[in-house]
Short mmCIF file of C-alpha atoms in Angstrom, two decimals:
data_model
loop_
_atom_site.label_atom_id
_atom_site.label_comp_id
_atom_site.label_asym_id
_atom_site.label_seq_id
_atom_site.Cartn_x
_atom_site.Cartn_y
_atom_site.Cartn_z
CA MET G 1 141.81 67.17 109.32
CA ASN G 2 140.59 64.40 110.93
CA VAL G 3 139.53 66.79 114.53
CA GLU G 4 136.06 66.28 116.07
CA PRO G 5 133.90 69.23 115.48
CA ASP G 6 134.35 69.52 119.67
CA THR G 7 137.90 70.20 119.40
CA ALA G 8 138.07 71.86 116.29
CA LEU G 9 135.78 73.49 117.94
CA GLN G 10 137.72 73.94 121.35
CA LEU G 11 141.32 75.32 118.52
CA LEU G 12 139.25 77.50 117.26
CA ARG G 13 138.51 78.70 120.00
CA ALA G 14 141.67 79.86 121.85
CA PHE G 15 143.44 81.20 118.58
CA SER G 16 140.56 83.30 118.54
CA ARG G 17 140.90 84.21 121.99
CA ILE G 18 145.01 84.90 121.87
CA GLU G 19 144.59 87.25 118.87
CA PHE G 20 142.59 88.24 119.63
CA ALA G 21 144.23 89.63 123.11
CA LEU G 22 147.22 89.93 120.56
CA LYS G 23 146.37 92.08 118.34
CA GLN G 24 145.41 94.59 121.95
CA ILE G 25 148.69 94.30 122.44
CA PRO G 26 150.90 96.67 120.01
CA GLU G 27 154.00 94.27 120.82
CA PHE G 28 152.68 92.25 119.48
CA VAL G 29 151.12 93.98 116.28
CA ASN G 30 152.51 94.71 112.43
CA GLY G 31 151.73 96.67 109.87
CA ALA G 32 151.86 100.70 108.60
CA VAL G 33 149.07 103.18 110.24
CA GLY G 34 145.93 102.85 107.44
CA GLU G 35 146.51 99.20 107.43
CA LYS G 36 145.68 94.97 108.63
CA PRO G 37 147.17 94.54 111.81
CA ASP G 38 149.11 90.94 111.44
CA THR G 39 149.92 89.49 114.27
CA GLN G 40 153.64 89.53 115.54
CA TRP G 41 154.25 86.19 116.51
CA SER G 42 158.07 85.66 116.92
CA ALA G 43 157.68 88.62 119.35
CA PHE G 44 155.13 86.44 121.42
CA TYR G 45 157.27 83.48 121.29
CA VAL G 46 160.07 85.41 123.64
CA HIS G 47 157.65 86.04 126.44
CA VAL G 48 155.78 82.84 126.12
CA ARG G 49 158.54 79.71 125.22
CA ARG G 50 159.54 78.82 128.40
CA HIS G 51 157.32 78.16 129.80
CA ILE G 52 155.16 76.20 126.84
CA GLN G 53 158.80 74.14 126.71
CA ASN G 54 158.35 73.45 130.67
CA GLN G 55 154.65 72.91 131.16
CA LEU G 56 153.92 71.20 128.28
CA SER G 57 153.81 66.85 128.65
CA GLN G 58 156.34 64.97 126.55
CA GLU G 59 154.52 62.96 124.91
CA ASN G 60 152.70 66.22 123.43
CA LYS G 61 155.89 67.81 122.49
CA ASP G 62 156.55 64.53 120.52
CA LEU G 63 153.38 64.51 118.96
CA LEU G 64 153.54 68.06 117.24
CA LEU G 65 157.31 67.78 117.54
CA GLY G 66 156.57 64.21 115.46
CA GLY G 67 158.89 62.45 117.70
CA GLY G 68 156.80 59.16 117.17
CA PRO G 69 157.59 56.16 114.74
CA ASN G 70 154.54 56.91 112.93
CA ASP G 71 154.04 60.83 112.27
CA PRO G 72 154.19 61.97 108.48
CA PRO G 73 157.30 64.79 108.72
CA PRO G 74 155.17 68.35 108.62
CA MET G 75 154.17 68.96 105.11
CA LYS G 76 153.39 73.10 103.84
CA MET G 77 151.24 73.46 100.37
CA GLN G 78 153.30 74.65 97.15
CA ILE G 79 151.86 76.17 93.47
CA SER G 80 154.10 72.91 91.22
CA ALA G 81 155.58 74.57 88.09
CA GLN G 82 151.76 72.92 86.13
CA ARG G 83 149.67 74.60 87.99
CA ARG G 84 148.40 72.40 90.73
CA ILE G 85 148.69 72.13 94.67
CA GLU G 86 150.99 70.06 95.54
CA PHE G 87 152.96 69.33 99.03
CA VAL G 88 156.16 69.17 100.14
CA ASP G 89 158.36 68.72 103.47
CA ALA G 90 158.73 71.42 105.20
CA PRO G 91 160.50 70.79 108.39
CA LEU G 92 160.33 73.55 111.40
CA GLY G 93 163.25 74.45 112.35
CA ASP G 94 166.31 74.76 115.01
CA GLY G 95 164.88 77.06 117.24
CA PRO G 96 164.30 76.69 120.89
CA GLU G 97 161.79 74.11 121.17
CA GLY G 98 158.83 75.81 122.51
CA ASP G 99 158.76 78.54 119.88
CA ARG G 100 159.00 74.82 117.62
CA LEU G 101 155.92 74.41 119.83
CA MET G 102 153.98 77.28 119.46
CA ASP G 103 154.54 77.35 114.87
CA ALA G 104 154.01 73.53 115.37
CA ALA G 105 149.99 74.12 117.01
CA ARG G 106 149.81 76.95 114.59
CA ARG G 107 150.09 74.37 111.56
CA VAL G 108 147.33 72.34 113.41
CA ARG G 109 145.39 75.66 113.13
CA ASN G 110 146.05 75.83 109.69
CA ASN G 111 146.11 72.56 108.85
CA LEU G 112 142.80 72.56 109.93
CA VAL G 113 141.27 75.76 108.59
CA HIS G 114 142.36 75.80 105.67
CA GLY G 115 141.47 72.39 104.53
CA GLY G 116 143.10 68.60 105.82
CA LYS G 117 145.26 66.59 102.94
CA GLU G 118 143.36 63.40 104.03
CA HIS G 119 140.21 61.71 103.92
CA ALA G 120 138.41 60.78 107.06
CA ARG G 121 138.94 57.43 105.07
CA GLN G 122 141.97 57.26 104.97
CA GLN G 123 143.57 58.28 107.66
CA ARG G 124 146.68 56.21 108.41
CA TYR G 125 146.15 56.95 112.02
CA ALA G 126 142.99 56.57 113.91
CA GLY G 127 142.57 59.69 115.93
CA HIS G 128 146.06 61.52 115.17
CA ASP G 129 144.30 64.46 114.37
CA ASP G 130 142.77 64.94 116.88
CA LYS G 131 145.09 64.53 119.22
CA LEU G 132 147.55 66.20 117.13
CA ALA G 133 144.56 69.58 117.30
CA ARG G 134 144.43 68.97 121.47
CA ALA G 135 147.99 69.38 121.96
CA ALA G 136 147.67 72.58 119.57
CA ILE G 137 145.02 73.42 122.57
CA ASP G 138 147.49 72.95 125.37
CA VAL G 139 149.76 74.88 124.20
CA MET G 140 147.41 78.02 123.12
CA PHE G 141 146.12 77.79 126.82
CA LEU G 142 149.58 77.74 127.44
CA ALA G 143 150.86 80.69 126.38
CA MET G 144 147.79 82.86 127.23
CA ALA G 145 148.58 81.92 130.80
CA SER G 146 152.44 82.51 131.28
CA HIS G 147 151.47 86.71 129.42
CA PRO G 148 149.44 88.35 132.18
CA GLU G 149 148.26 90.72 130.06
CA VAL G 150 147.52 88.33 127.20
CA SER G 151 145.81 86.24 130.13
CA GLN G 152 143.56 88.65 131.27
CA LEU G 153 142.62 89.46 127.56
CA ALA G 154 142.30 86.00 126.36
CA PHE G 155 140.24 85.02 129.55
CA TYR G 156 138.12 87.93 130.37
CA ASP G 157 134.83 85.44 130.71
#
């Protein structure tokens, strides 16, 4: 993703804080005793979806959900029959808007961490990735703020 360094750090910090907090609350942890814990995002969505849906700006909703005329469709990587990486359409689904916004924000983080799909000189829409990352940051902060225990754990400093 073509994201400004400061935006990238803010996004990674927001996700690291929320994942740290979620893994401290048994309701939001998946895994068996003795195994590596996984974050149970869908259990968290139930608590935060309405707050995100009501508080996120319409501009950021449109950006994350692909409502703009210049927004490419959401895609994911998969291995082709020739054992090469290819990108295929991956719609967000039909769930509640707050859930889809959380999913979209998590995709932005994943795309940033696992590598972009374009070189900086191949940007079709200048600044688009940075706007996506900033919208994802807003979603994460709204999610953290809307759950008292997560907020306390994530914003301890």
